[in-house]
Structures are given as C-alpha cells and as structure tokens.
Amino acid sequence: MSEQPSDVPSQQPEGEKPQPAQPALEMGAAWLRGDGESHDVVMSSRVRLARNLAGRPFATKATRRDRVETMQVCRDCVMNAALAEKMIWVDIHGSPALERQLLVERHLISKNHGKGRGANPNEDPRGVAISVPDERLAIMVNEEDHLRLQAIRSGLALGDAWNDIDAIDDKIEAKLTYAFSSKFGYLTACPTNVGTGLRMSVMLHLPGLRLTGEIEKVKRAATDMALAVRGFYGEGSEPVGDLFQISNQATLGKSEAQVLHELERQIVPRVVEYERLSRRELLAKRRVGLDDQIWRAWGLLVCARLLTTEEAMGALSLVRLGVSMGLLRSAGPGAEGPTMRVINQLMLLVQPAHLQRAVGRELDQEQRRAARATLVRTKLTRPRIA
Amino acid sequence: MNRKCDHCDREATVHEVTVRNGVKIERHLCEECAHASGISIQPQKPIDELIKHFVVAQGLTPVVPPAAQPARANACPTCKTTFAEFKQHGLLGCADCYRAFEGQLLPLLERAHEGGQTHVGKLPKRAMSEVGEEAVREAAARVAEEREQRVRMIRAELDQAVKDERYEMAAKLRDQLRKIELRESQAMQTDAANEGGAA
C-alpha cells in the first residue's frame, strides 16, 4: 500500500497534457485538515460558480464539435491564467472508471461529470482542472454549464472560499466573455442557477443531533428557509456518517454577499450551536451510554476484519464525535488519541475508489471489505510519525 | 424495509402524516398516486423533476395540443430549443433561450428563487461593456441598494450583539462592516482612476 510520501504529486507529469488523474491520497485535499472555524462541526466549506461562454450553445444543444471547441477554449484559458501555483488537467472522457470515481469521492467533480452525457459518454469531451497539491480549486469544463468553478476550504470558511473563487472568476473573465444579461445575470443551462450562478455549501457533521433525535427538526427548519439539505455526496445521496450538506437554493435577486452573510453568520452558526448543545446534553445526561457507543465504534474499527463502507462511516462518525469531545484521549498509540485529521482522511479513504487506489488494484466487494478493515486498523493503531 | 403505496403495488416514496382531532393519520403513496391526490412533491426531488412537475402544475403547457401547434412557433430562434423540450429535461439550449421564453420562465424563476426576478450581484466587466450604459447603471444601482440594505442589517445585528454582551460576534460583525466600507472606497478609487484614464 502506498502510504508513504512517495504518493505526493511532485512525481506527477506536469501540466496541460491529458493524463489520468493522480491526486495524492493522503496529501492534498486541504479541506480535510480538520482545522478552521467551528471545525468540530463544520467539516468543510465550498463555493461554486456556474458560468457559460457567450455565443456558444449549452450542453443539450451542443454538437460534439461544439463540445470539443468549448473544452479547448476553456482548458487553454484555465491552464494559462496562473490561477494557482500548480494546476493539473484531467480529461475525464479519457480516464478509467476508477479514476473518475476517485475524483467524485474527493468532491473534485460531480457524479454527472463522471458519468458524461449521450449514448457514448467515453466520447463526450469534458475535463477538470485541479490545483495541486492542496486541491482547493477545481474547475469542471463541459458539465451542465461550460464552466463550474469550485473552491473548498476546511472548517467554516465560506468567506475565504468566496474570495478565492471571486478572484479566479475575474481572471477567467479577463480572457473569456461570459453569457450574461443585465436582467437575469449569469445565464446558466438550468434556470435554477441563473443570476449569480452561486452555490455556497457547508458539510456539517451532526452526530449529536442524530443521537438526541433532533436532526429532523434541523432538516425541516433548513428546508423552510429555502436551503437544500443533502448527503455526503450531494444531490440524491443518502446521509452517511452523520454528514449533511446545507446550501443556498436561490441565485436570482440575492447578491453573493447576502447569501454569504446569511449562511456564514446567521444560519450555520445556529446549527453549530444546536449541535454543540446536543453534545453537551449527551455528556450531562447520557454520559455512560455515549462513552459506550463511542468506544464500541472504536473497538469495531480497530478489531474488525471485514468492514462495509456504511459500517466504517457510521463508526468513524462516532469516533470523530469522541475526538472532538476529548473522550478518546487514551485510544490508540499516541498520547493524545487519534487526530481529527486522521479521522477526516479515513472518511475518504474507506470509499471504494480510494481503497482500490490505496491497494493498487481493482477489488471485488468481499476483497474491499477486508482491505477496508486492514486500512482502518493500520491507520488507527500504528504509531504516528511526527 | 420499503413500504408499499396505499393505493397500488409500487413503492411508497411520499409519506404524509396529519393529526386531526388528536388522531394521527398516515398516508404512504407512490409518486404517481401522490401526484394524483394533489400532495406536493418532496423538496429532495432532483431539480429537473421539480421543474417538470412545476411547469405541468402551473398550467404553463400550451393549451393547444402540440400536434395542432407548429413546433417552431415556440422555439428559440438561435438554438431551436422548444419550451416543450425544456420542460422535458429542465435545461435550456443557449443563452438566447432566456429571451425567447422570458414570459414563460418568469413565474418559474420567481418560484425557484424565493421571488427573485432580477439579478443582484457581481457584474462581469467584459460582458457588461456589451449590454449598454443604461443597463449597467441600473444593475449597479441594484447592487448599491442591496449593499446599503445589508449594511443596515449588519448594524442592527451589531447593536443587538452589543446589547446581549456577545462581544465575539460583535467583533466579527464590526470587521465585516469595515470590509464592506473598505471595498467601497477601493471601488470608488478604481472608478476615479478609470475615468481619469479615459479623459
């Protein structure tokens, strides 16, 4: 298993040439660091902008030739605009299925972008530009819109992520003319994104609210405020590991600053406070039961020989809760118990494509369960090197 | 375990619980039966479905049956997308579709965006140079008005935070106000510099 720093992207071939995706498994993905404001509850903050080029048909009316041209124009622009210290480009249509899934699991492309459109998705020209090694920036080309710009940060940092993406957007707009109308704003393929084209979302870890049975209330309240609540992997995905995404829905008639203020200063802090309150309540009223659940989860992770993704995510969620509440300090080889960062990384590493990349070959379901258990056990019990 | 629809054999995906006179009444329906009995669809539905249902529910479909109406009558002049096509997958064919279907899209936009009908927010420099001065001024005025509203709102929150002795929050709000003011003065300087350059 390649867990050594040899896996870092410095060994990757440079730049613009199409190549298979090679994001490092453990390095990179700065949003997994487990730091930043309210990181005990807010795992990450993400901001994305939908943009289209003026004078070019949207996806449903584009011929293959249109799509090839759009991809070339966008790729040349984003790879030459000095958007980050180092960017890699990945041709999604030319990548093996496992690599595509890896990018989906890392939240660098959407499920639909991985799948592609039309009768022969392998021929559907589309790609993604990623900043490495931090993976803070991802630009999808030829998804539902010509460009989907994404910035992602650890903890509650929507403002920083917005500043990142706002600057990137300016740099791209200096070279390309966007489809825009003064009335409807940035024009997008789906009218639900028109206006600012902005989607701000936070990934929240809410085990306390699940254990106290309050989670449905939060979901309902969020829906009442016209926010979308989704699982770890976005639209249509089931919540796993007590991870929920909350994002704005409206993009027309509300400025970026307004959406940012509402989410970052009004809504998310309230949910965070509600989750912390549940945790305090569990500690005060159900301490033994809580300890038992967290330590059982730890026991499962360090002893099991077979683990499904759901099982691993469920147990990792409780262990993450234990770490953030300081209840697992005596667990594992370190003096301080496992770190938030390791738990966050494991939540990604136990996903099927990551697991197979870590092992270095394709595995069937049974083999994956065994490999998953080994990986988790090793990561949690081996002594940490500095 | 998946529950069957109360009316047919399909899987129930819409669950409704109402309490009437202290008695809990549960209904479990499949999507079709739920639709037939007028229960609105769930917010978690994929957005294209939502649009499809919405368009149908709002009676936005042409009253004339499609066969009697020439398809091109309601098509975008640039990409030839028809409104019927849009209804099917929820996606427009090109930027000009917004103008071609403006009347039909407006109620849909209003509903999808909490009543929002016009853009408030970032203006792309390059694209704005092509839409005309009047439109630029209007759009800029909307942004300014919205910013003032936001400043008023933050000030009110700040006052409340100080009253409640939530000083950490107050400090954050004050920083936010400063940032907005700073950005405004920077923007004014840039504008002044640009005008100076043009003269």
Coordinates of C-alpha atoms in Angstrom, one line a residue:
Chain A
M1 CA 0.0 0.0 0.0
S2 CA 1.5 3.3 -0.9
E3 CA 1.1 5.4 2.2
Q4 CA 4.5 6.9 2.1
P5 CA 5.1 10.5 0.9
S6 CA 6.1 9.0 -2.4
D7 CA 2.5 9.4 -3.3
V8 CA 2.8 13.2 -3.4
P9 CA 2.0 14.8 -6.7
S10 CA 5.6 16.1 -7.3
Q11 CA 6.1 12.9 -9.1
Q12 CA 3.3 13.5 -11.5
P13 CA 3.9 14.6 -15.0
E14 CA 3.5 18.3 -15.4
G15 CA 0.8 20.5 -16.8
E16 CA -1.5 20.5 -19.7
K17 CA -1.1 17.2 -21.4
P18 CA -4.1 14.9 -20.8
Q19 CA -3.3 12.4 -18.2
P20 CA -5.0 10.1 -15.8
A21 CA -6.0 11.7 -12.5
Q22 CA -3.4 11.2 -9.9
P23 CA -4.4 13.2 -6.8
A24 CA -2.4 12.1 -3.8
L25 CA -4.5 10.0 -1.4
E26 CA -3.4 11.5 1.9
M27 CA -1.6 14.6 1.0
G28 CA -3.6 17.3 -0.7
A29 CA -7.3 17.8 -0.1
A30 CA -6.6 20.7 2.3
W31 CA -10.3 20.7 3.2
L32 CA -9.8 17.5 5.2
R33 CA -7.3 19.1 7.5
G34 CA -9.8 19.4 10.4
D35 CA -9.0 23.0 11.2
G36 CA -10.6 26.4 10.7
E37 CA -13.5 27.9 12.5
S38 CA -16.0 25.5 14.1
H39 CA -14.2 22.5 12.7
D40 CA -15.7 20.3 15.4
V41 CA -19.0 20.5 13.5
V42 CA -18.2 22.1 10.1
M43 CA -16.0 19.7 8.1
S44 CA -15.7 21.9 5.0
S45 CA -17.0 25.0 3.2
R46 CA -17.5 25.0 -0.6
V47 CA -18.4 27.7 -3.1
R48 CA -19.1 27.1 -6.7
L49 CA -20.0 29.4 -9.6
A50 CA -21.7 28.3 -12.8
R51 CA -20.5 30.1 -15.9
N52 CA -21.1 29.8 -19.7
L53 CA -19.3 31.4 -22.6
A54 CA -21.2 33.9 -24.8
G55 CA -22.3 32.7 -28.2
R56 CA -21.8 29.0 -27.6
P57 CA -24.7 26.5 -27.3
F58 CA -25.3 24.9 -23.9
A59 CA -24.8 21.2 -23.3
T60 CA -28.2 20.0 -24.6
K61 CA -27.8 21.7 -28.0
A62 CA -24.1 21.4 -28.5
T63 CA -22.7 19.1 -31.1
R64 CA -19.7 17.0 -30.4
R65 CA -17.7 19.5 -32.3
D66 CA -19.1 22.4 -30.2
R67 CA -18.1 20.5 -27.1
V68 CA -14.6 19.8 -28.3
E69 CA -14.1 23.5 -29.1
T70 CA -15.6 24.7 -25.8
M71 CA -13.3 22.3 -24.0
Q72 CA -10.2 23.6 -25.8
V73 CA -11.1 27.2 -25.2
C74 CA -11.8 26.7 -21.5
R75 CA -8.9 24.4 -21.0
D76 CA -6.4 26.8 -22.6
C77 CA -7.8 29.6 -20.5
V78 CA -7.8 28.0 -17.1
M79 CA -4.4 26.3 -17.6
N80 CA -2.7 29.5 -18.7
A81 CA -4.3 32.1 -16.4
A82 CA -2.0 31.4 -13.4
L83 CA -4.9 30.5 -11.2
A84 CA -2.8 28.6 -8.7
E85 CA 0.9 27.7 -8.2
K86 CA 0.3 24.4 -10.0
M87 CA -2.7 23.1 -11.8
I88 CA -3.2 19.7 -13.4
W89 CA -5.7 19.0 -16.2
V90 CA -7.6 15.7 -16.4
D91 CA -9.5 14.6 -19.5
I92 CA -12.5 12.8 -17.8
H93 CA -13.6 11.0 -21.0
G94 CA -10.1 9.5 -21.4
S95 CA -9.9 8.4 -17.7
P96 CA -10.6 4.9 -16.5
A97 CA -13.8 4.5 -14.5
L98 CA -11.9 4.0 -11.2
E99 CA -10.1 7.3 -11.6
R100 CA -13.3 9.1 -12.3
Q101 CA -14.9 7.7 -9.2
L102 CA -11.9 8.7 -7.2
L103 CA -12.4 12.3 -8.3
V104 CA -16.1 12.1 -7.4
E105 CA -15.2 10.8 -4.0
R106 CA -12.8 13.6 -3.5
H107 CA -15.5 16.1 -4.4
L108 CA -13.4 17.4 -7.3
I109 CA -16.1 16.5 -9.9
S110 CA -19.8 15.9 -9.7
K111 CA -21.3 12.4 -10.3
N112 CA -22.8 13.6 -13.6
H113 CA -19.5 14.8 -14.8
G114 CA -18.0 11.4 -14.1
K115 CA -20.8 9.7 -15.9
G116 CA -20.9 12.0 -19.0
R117 CA -23.8 12.6 -21.4
G118 CA -25.1 11.0 -24.6
A119 CA -25.1 7.4 -25.9
N120 CA -21.3 7.2 -25.6
P121 CA -20.1 9.0 -22.5
N122 CA -16.5 7.9 -23.2
E123 CA -16.5 10.1 -26.3
D124 CA -18.1 13.1 -24.5
P125 CA -15.3 15.7 -24.3
R126 CA -15.1 17.0 -20.7
G127 CA -12.5 17.6 -18.1
V128 CA -11.4 19.2 -14.9
A129 CA -8.5 21.4 -13.8
I130 CA -7.4 20.9 -10.2
S131 CA -4.9 22.9 -8.1
V132 CA -2.3 20.6 -6.6
P133 CA -1.3 19.6 -4.0
D134 CA -4.0 21.4 -2.0
E135 CA -7.0 20.6 -4.3
R136 CA -8.5 23.8 -3.1
L137 CA -9.6 24.7 -6.5
A138 CA -11.4 22.6 -9.1
I139 CA -12.8 23.8 -12.5
M140 CA -15.1 21.5 -14.3
V141 CA -15.4 22.0 -18.1
N142 CA -18.4 20.9 -20.1
E143 CA -20.5 19.8 -17.2
E144 CA -24.1 21.1 -17.3
D145 CA -22.6 24.5 -17.8
H146 CA -19.4 25.3 -19.8
L147 CA -17.6 26.1 -16.6
R148 CA -18.2 25.2 -13.0
L149 CA -15.7 26.9 -10.7
Q150 CA -15.2 25.4 -7.2
A151 CA -13.2 26.5 -4.1
I152 CA -13.2 24.4 -1.0
R153 CA -11.8 25.0 2.5
S154 CA -11.6 23.3 5.8
G155 CA -13.9 24.4 8.6
L156 CA -16.4 27.3 8.4
A157 CA -14.6 29.5 5.8
L158 CA -17.2 30.4 3.2
G159 CA -15.9 34.0 3.1
D160 CA -12.3 32.8 2.2
A161 CA -13.6 30.3 -0.3
W162 CA -15.7 33.1 -1.9
N163 CA -12.7 35.4 -2.1
D164 CA -10.7 32.5 -3.8
I165 CA -13.3 31.9 -6.4
D166 CA -14.2 35.5 -7.0
A167 CA -10.6 36.2 -7.9
I168 CA -10.4 33.1 -10.1
D169 CA -13.6 34.2 -11.8
D170 CA -12.1 37.7 -12.6
K171 CA -9.0 36.1 -14.1
I172 CA -11.0 33.9 -16.3
E173 CA -13.4 36.7 -17.3
A174 CA -10.4 38.8 -18.3
K175 CA -9.9 36.3 -21.1
L176 CA -13.3 34.9 -22.0
T177 CA -16.7 36.6 -22.5
Y178 CA -19.4 35.1 -20.3
A179 CA -23.1 34.7 -21.3
F180 CA -24.7 37.5 -19.2
S181 CA -27.8 39.6 -19.2
S182 CA -28.2 42.7 -17.1
K183 CA -31.7 41.4 -16.1
F184 CA -31.0 37.7 -15.4
G185 CA -27.3 37.9 -14.6
Y186 CA -25.0 35.0 -15.5
L187 CA -27.0 32.8 -17.8
T188 CA -27.0 29.1 -17.0
A189 CA -28.3 25.9 -18.7
C190 CA -30.7 25.3 -15.8
P191 CA -32.8 28.3 -14.7
T192 CA -32.4 27.3 -11.1
N193 CA -28.8 28.5 -11.2
V194 CA -29.3 31.7 -13.2
G195 CA -28.3 35.1 -11.6
T196 CA -25.2 34.8 -9.5
G197 CA -24.7 31.1 -10.5
L198 CA -23.6 30.7 -6.9
R199 CA -23.9 27.7 -4.7
M200 CA -22.4 28.0 -1.2
S201 CA -22.5 24.9 0.9
V202 CA -21.1 23.6 4.2
M203 CA -20.5 20.0 5.1
L204 CA -21.8 19.5 8.6
H205 CA -21.0 16.6 11.0
L206 CA -24.1 16.3 13.2
P207 CA -23.9 13.1 15.3
G208 CA -25.1 14.9 18.4
L209 CA -28.4 15.9 16.8
R210 CA -28.9 12.4 15.4
L211 CA -28.3 10.8 18.8
T212 CA -30.7 13.2 20.5
G213 CA -33.3 12.7 17.8
E214 CA -33.3 16.4 16.8
I215 CA -31.9 16.0 13.3
E216 CA -35.3 16.0 11.5
K217 CA -36.1 19.4 13.1
V218 CA -32.9 20.9 11.7
K219 CA -33.7 19.4 8.3
R220 CA -37.2 20.8 8.3
A221 CA -36.0 24.2 9.5
A222 CA -33.4 24.4 6.8
T223 CA -35.9 23.4 4.1
D224 CA -38.3 26.1 5.4
M225 CA -35.5 28.6 5.0
A226 CA -35.3 27.5 1.3
L227 CA -32.0 25.8 1.9
A228 CA -31.1 22.4 0.4
V229 CA -30.1 19.6 2.7
R230 CA -28.2 16.7 1.1
G231 CA -25.9 13.8 2.0
F232 CA -22.1 13.5 1.8
Y233 CA -22.2 13.0 -2.0
G234 CA -24.7 15.7 -3.0
E235 CA -28.0 15.6 -4.7
G236 CA -29.8 12.4 -4.3
S237 CA -27.2 10.9 -1.9
E238 CA -28.1 9.3 1.4
P239 CA -26.6 10.9 4.5
V240 CA -23.7 8.6 5.7
G241 CA -21.5 9.2 8.7
D242 CA -23.9 11.9 10.0
L243 CA -22.6 14.2 7.3
F244 CA -25.0 16.7 5.8
Q245 CA -24.6 19.4 3.3
I246 CA -26.5 22.6 3.6
S247 CA -26.6 25.1 0.7
N248 CA -28.5 28.1 -0.7
Q249 CA -31.1 27.5 -3.4
A250 CA -31.9 30.9 -4.7
T251 CA -29.4 32.5 -7.0
L252 CA -31.6 35.3 -8.6
G253 CA -32.3 38.5 -6.7
K254 CA -29.8 37.9 -3.9
S255 CA -26.2 39.1 -4.1
E256 CA -23.2 36.9 -3.3
A257 CA -22.5 38.9 -0.2
Q258 CA -26.1 38.5 1.0
V259 CA -26.0 34.7 0.6
L260 CA -22.6 34.6 2.3
H261 CA -23.8 36.7 5.3
E262 CA -27.0 34.6 5.8
L263 CA -25.2 31.3 5.7
E264 CA -21.9 32.1 7.4
R265 CA -23.1 34.5 10.1
Q266 CA -26.7 33.6 10.6
I267 CA -27.7 30.0 9.7
V268 CA -24.6 27.8 10.1
P269 CA -23.6 29.3 13.5
R270 CA -27.1 28.4 14.8
V271 CA -26.9 24.8 13.6
V272 CA -23.4 24.6 15.0
E273 CA -24.7 25.9 18.4
Y274 CA -27.6 23.4 18.3
E275 CA -25.2 20.5 17.6
R276 CA -22.9 21.6 20.4
L277 CA -25.8 21.9 22.8
S278 CA -26.9 18.3 21.9
R279 CA -23.3 17.1 22.6
R280 CA -23.3 18.9 26.0
E281 CA -26.6 17.4 26.8
L282 CA -25.5 13.9 25.9
L283 CA -22.5 14.4 28.1
A284 CA -24.5 15.6 31.0
K285 CA -27.4 13.2 30.8
R286 CA -26.2 10.1 29.0
R287 CA -22.5 10.0 29.6
V288 CA -22.2 6.3 30.1
G289 CA -24.3 5.5 27.1
L290 CA -22.4 7.9 25.0
D291 CA -19.0 6.6 26.1
D292 CA -20.2 3.1 25.4
Q293 CA -21.3 4.0 21.8
I294 CA -18.0 5.8 21.0
W295 CA -15.8 3.1 22.5
R296 CA -17.7 0.4 20.7
A297 CA -17.2 2.2 17.5
W298 CA -13.5 2.5 18.2
G299 CA -13.5 -1.2 19.0
L300 CA -15.1 -2.1 15.7
L301 CA -12.7 0.0 13.7
V302 CA -9.5 -1.4 15.4
C303 CA -10.7 -5.0 15.6
A304 CA -12.9 -5.8 12.7
R305 CA -11.5 -7.9 9.8
L306 CA -14.3 -7.0 7.4
L307 CA -15.9 -3.6 7.1
T308 CA -18.5 -2.2 4.7
T309 CA -18.4 1.5 3.7
E310 CA -21.6 2.2 5.7
E311 CA -20.3 0.4 8.8
A312 CA -17.0 2.2 8.6
M313 CA -18.6 5.6 8.1
G314 CA -21.0 5.0 11.0
A315 CA -18.2 4.1 13.3
L316 CA -15.9 6.9 12.1
S317 CA -18.7 9.4 12.8
L318 CA -18.9 8.3 16.4
V319 CA -15.1 8.3 16.7
R320 CA -15.0 11.8 15.2
L321 CA -17.5 12.8 17.9
G322 CA -15.4 11.2 20.5
V323 CA -12.2 13.0 19.3
S324 CA -13.9 16.4 19.2
M325 CA -15.3 15.9 22.7
G326 CA -11.9 14.7 24.1
L327 CA -13.4 11.3 25.1
L328 CA -10.9 9.2 23.2
R329 CA -7.7 10.6 24.5
S330 CA -6.5 7.2 25.8
A331 CA -7.2 5.4 22.5
G332 CA -4.5 4.3 20.1
P333 CA -0.8 4.5 20.3
G334 CA -0.4 8.4 20.6
A335 CA -0.6 10.2 23.8
E336 CA -3.5 12.3 22.6
G337 CA -5.6 9.7 20.9
P338 CA -6.4 9.9 17.2
T339 CA -6.5 13.3 15.5
M340 CA -9.4 14.9 13.7
R341 CA -7.3 15.0 10.5
V342 CA -6.8 11.2 10.5
I343 CA -10.5 10.6 11.0
N344 CA -11.4 13.0 8.3
Q345 CA -9.0 11.4 5.9
L346 CA -10.3 7.9 6.8
M347 CA -13.8 9.0 5.9
L348 CA -12.5 9.5 2.4
L349 CA -10.0 6.6 2.3
V350 CA -12.7 4.0 3.1
Q351 CA -14.7 4.9 -0.1
P352 CA -14.4 2.2 -2.8
A353 CA -12.3 4.0 -5.4
H354 CA -9.9 5.4 -2.8
L355 CA -9.5 2.0 -1.2
Q356 CA -8.6 0.4 -4.5
R357 CA -6.2 3.2 -5.3
A358 CA -4.5 2.6 -1.9
V359 CA -4.2 -1.1 -2.6
G360 CA -3.2 -0.5 -6.2
R361 CA -5.6 -2.8 -7.9
E362 CA -9.3 -3.5 -8.6
L363 CA -11.0 -5.4 -5.9
D364 CA -14.4 -7.2 -5.7
Q365 CA -16.8 -6.3 -2.9
E366 CA -15.5 -9.0 -0.5
Q367 CA -11.9 -8.1 -1.0
R368 CA -12.8 -4.4 -0.5
R369 CA -14.4 -5.2 2.9
A370 CA -11.2 -7.0 4.0
A371 CA -8.9 -4.3 2.6
R372 CA -11.0 -1.5 4.3
A373 CA -10.7 -3.2 7.7
T374 CA -7.0 -3.6 7.3
L375 CA -6.5 0.0 6.2
V376 CA -8.6 1.5 9.0
R377 CA -6.9 -0.7 11.7
T378 CA -3.4 0.1 10.4
K379 CA -4.1 3.9 10.3
L380 CA -5.6 3.9 13.8
T381 CA -3.2 1.7 15.6
R382 CA 0.2 2.3 14.1
P383 CA 2.4 4.8 16.0
R384 CA 2.3 8.2 14.3
I385 CA 5.5 9.6 12.8
A386 CA 5.7 13.2 13.9
Chain B
M1 CA -37.9 -2.1 4.7
N2 CA -39.6 -0.4 1.8
R3 CA -43.3 0.3 2.2
K4 CA -45.9 -0.2 -0.5
C5 CA -48.2 2.5 -1.7
D6 CA -51.6 2.6 0.0
H7 CA -53.3 2.6 -3.4
C8 CA -51.2 0.3 -5.6
D9 CA -48.3 -2.1 -5.6
R10 CA -45.5 0.4 -6.2
E11 CA -43.0 1.5 -3.6
A12 CA -44.3 4.4 -1.4
T13 CA -42.0 7.4 -1.7
V14 CA -44.3 10.1 -0.4
H15 CA -45.2 9.9 3.3
E16 CA -47.7 12.3 4.8
V17 CA -48.7 12.5 8.5
T18 CA -51.5 14.7 9.6
V19 CA -53.0 15.0 13.0
R20 CA -56.8 15.6 13.0
N21 CA -58.7 15.9 16.4
G22 CA -55.8 14.2 18.1
V23 CA -55.8 11.3 15.7
K24 CA -52.7 10.6 13.7
I25 CA -53.4 9.8 10.0
E26 CA -50.6 8.4 7.9
R27 CA -50.6 8.2 4.2
H28 CA -47.9 6.4 2.2
L29 CA -48.1 6.8 -1.5
C30 CA -46.0 6.2 -4.6
E31 CA -45.1 9.3 -6.6
E32 CA -47.9 8.9 -9.1
C33 CA -50.7 8.3 -6.6
A34 CA -49.4 11.2 -4.5
H35 CA -49.5 13.5 -7.5
A36 CA -53.0 12.3 -8.4
S37 CA -54.2 13.1 -4.9
G38 CA -52.6 16.5 -5.0
I39 CA -49.8 16.1 -2.5
S40 CA -46.9 18.3 -3.5
I41 CA -43.7 16.6 -4.3
Q42 CA -40.8 16.4 -1.9
P43 CA -38.1 19.1 -1.8
Q44 CA -35.3 16.4 -2.1
K45 CA -36.5 15.6 -5.7
P46 CA -34.0 16.1 -8.4
I47 CA -34.4 19.7 -9.6
D48 CA -35.3 18.8 -13.2
E49 CA -38.2 16.7 -11.9
L50 CA -39.3 19.6 -9.8
I51 CA -39.3 21.9 -12.8
K52 CA -41.2 19.3 -14.9
H53 CA -43.9 18.9 -12.2
F54 CA -44.0 22.6 -11.6
V55 CA -44.4 23.5 -15.3
V56 CA -47.2 21.0 -15.6
A57 CA -48.8 22.1 -12.3
Q58 CA -48.8 25.8 -13.2
G59 CA -50.6 25.0 -16.5
L60 CA -47.7 26.6 -18.4
T61 CA -48.0 24.0 -21.1
P62 CA -49.5 25.4 -24.3
V63 CA -53.3 25.0 -24.2
V64 CA -53.3 24.0 -27.9
P65 CA -52.3 20.3 -28.3
P66 CA -48.8 20.1 -29.6
A67 CA -49.9 18.4 -32.8
A68 CA -52.1 21.4 -33.7
Q69 CA -49.4 23.9 -33.0
P70 CA -46.3 24.2 -35.2
A71 CA -43.3 23.3 -33.0
R72 CA -41.2 26.2 -34.3
A73 CA -43.7 28.8 -33.2
N74 CA -42.4 28.4 -29.6
A75 CA -38.8 27.8 -30.4
C76 CA -35.7 29.7 -29.5
P77 CA -34.6 31.5 -32.8
T78 CA -30.9 30.7 -32.1
C79 CA -30.8 27.1 -31.0
K80 CA -34.3 25.9 -31.9
T81 CA -35.0 24.6 -28.4
T82 CA -38.8 24.4 -27.8
F83 CA -40.4 25.1 -24.5
A84 CA -41.7 21.5 -24.5
E85 CA -38.1 20.3 -24.8
F86 CA -37.0 22.5 -21.9
K87 CA -39.9 21.0 -19.8
Q88 CA -38.6 17.6 -20.5
H89 CA -35.1 17.9 -19.1
G90 CA -35.2 21.2 -17.3
L91 CA -32.3 22.6 -19.4
L92 CA -32.2 25.5 -21.8
G93 CA -30.3 25.2 -25.1
C94 CA -28.4 28.5 -25.2
A95 CA -28.2 32.0 -23.6
D96 CA -30.9 33.4 -26.0
C97 CA -33.5 30.9 -24.7
Y98 CA -33.9 33.3 -21.7
R99 CA -35.2 36.0 -24.1
A100 CA -37.2 33.6 -26.2
F101 CA -39.0 32.1 -23.3
E102 CA -38.9 35.1 -20.9
G103 CA -42.7 35.2 -20.3
Q104 CA -43.0 31.5 -19.6
L105 CA -39.8 31.4 -17.5
L106 CA -40.7 34.3 -15.2
P107 CA -43.2 32.5 -12.9
L108 CA -40.8 29.6 -12.7
L109 CA -37.8 31.8 -11.8
E110 CA -39.8 33.6 -9.2
R111 CA -40.8 30.4 -7.5
A112 CA -37.3 28.8 -7.8
H113 CA -35.6 31.9 -6.4
E114 CA -37.9 32.9 -3.5
G115 CA -39.5 35.7 -5.5
G116 CA -36.2 36.9 -7.2
Q117 CA -36.8 38.2 -10.7
T118 CA -33.7 40.3 -11.5
H119 CA -30.0 39.8 -11.0
V120 CA -28.4 41.4 -7.9
G121 CA -24.7 40.8 -7.5
K122 CA -21.5 40.6 -9.4
L123 CA -21.2 42.2 -12.8
P124 CA -18.7 40.9 -15.3
K125 CA -16.6 43.8 -16.8
R126 CA -16.2 42.4 -20.2
A127 CA -19.8 41.2 -20.7
M128 CA -21.2 44.5 -19.3
S129 CA -19.4 46.5 -21.9
E130 CA -21.6 44.9 -24.4
V131 CA -25.0 45.4 -22.7
G132 CA -25.2 49.2 -22.9
E133 CA -24.7 52.1 -20.4
E134 CA -28.3 52.3 -19.2
A135 CA -28.4 48.6 -18.2
V136 CA -25.0 49.0 -16.5
R137 CA -26.3 51.9 -14.4
E138 CA -29.4 50.1 -13.4
A139 CA -27.6 46.9 -12.4
A140 CA -25.0 49.0 -10.5
A141 CA -27.9 50.8 -8.7
R142 CA -29.4 47.5 -7.6
V143 CA -26.1 46.4 -6.2
A144 CA -25.7 49.6 -4.3
E145 CA -29.2 49.5 -2.9
E146 CA -28.7 45.9 -1.8
R147 CA -25.4 46.8 -0.2
E148 CA -27.0 49.6 1.8
Q149 CA -29.7 47.2 3.0
R150 CA -27.0 44.7 4.1
V151 CA -25.1 47.4 6.0
R152 CA -28.3 48.4 7.8
M153 CA -29.0 44.8 8.7
I154 CA -25.4 44.2 10.0
R155 CA -25.6 47.4 12.0
A156 CA -28.8 46.2 13.6
E157 CA -27.3 42.8 14.4
L158 CA -24.2 44.5 15.8
D159 CA -26.3 46.7 18.1
Q160 CA -28.2 43.6 19.3
A161 CA -24.9 41.7 19.9
V162 CA -23.5 44.5 22.0
K163 CA -26.8 44.7 24.0
D164 CA -26.6 40.9 24.6
E165 CA -22.9 41.2 25.5
R166 CA -22.0 38.8 22.7
Y167 CA -18.7 40.6 22.1
E168 CA -17.1 37.9 19.9
M169 CA -20.0 38.1 17.5
A170 CA -19.9 41.9 17.7
A171 CA -16.3 42.0 16.8
K172 CA -16.9 39.8 13.8
L173 CA -19.8 42.0 12.6
R174 CA -17.7 45.1 13.0
D175 CA -14.9 43.6 10.9
Q176 CA -17.5 42.7 8.2
L177 CA -18.7 46.4 8.2
R178 CA -15.1 47.6 7.8
K179 CA -14.5 45.2 4.9
I180 CA -17.6 46.4 3.1
E181 CA -16.6 50.1 3.6
L182 CA -13.0 49.3 2.5
R183 CA -14.2 47.6 -0.6
E184 CA -16.5 50.6 -1.4
S185 CA -13.7 53.1 -1.1
Q186 CA -11.4 50.9 -3.2
A187 CA -14.1 50.6 -5.9
M188 CA -14.5 54.4 -5.9
Q189 CA -10.8 54.9 -6.3
T190 CA -10.7 52.4 -9.2
D191 CA -13.6 54.1 -10.9
A192 CA -12.0 57.5 -10.5
A193 CA -8.7 56.2 -11.9
N194 CA -10.5 54.7 -14.9
E195 CA -12.4 57.9 -15.6
G196 CA -9.2 59.8 -15.3
G197 CA -7.5 57.4 -17.8
A198 CA -10.4 57.8 -20.3
A199 CA -10.4 61.5 -20.2

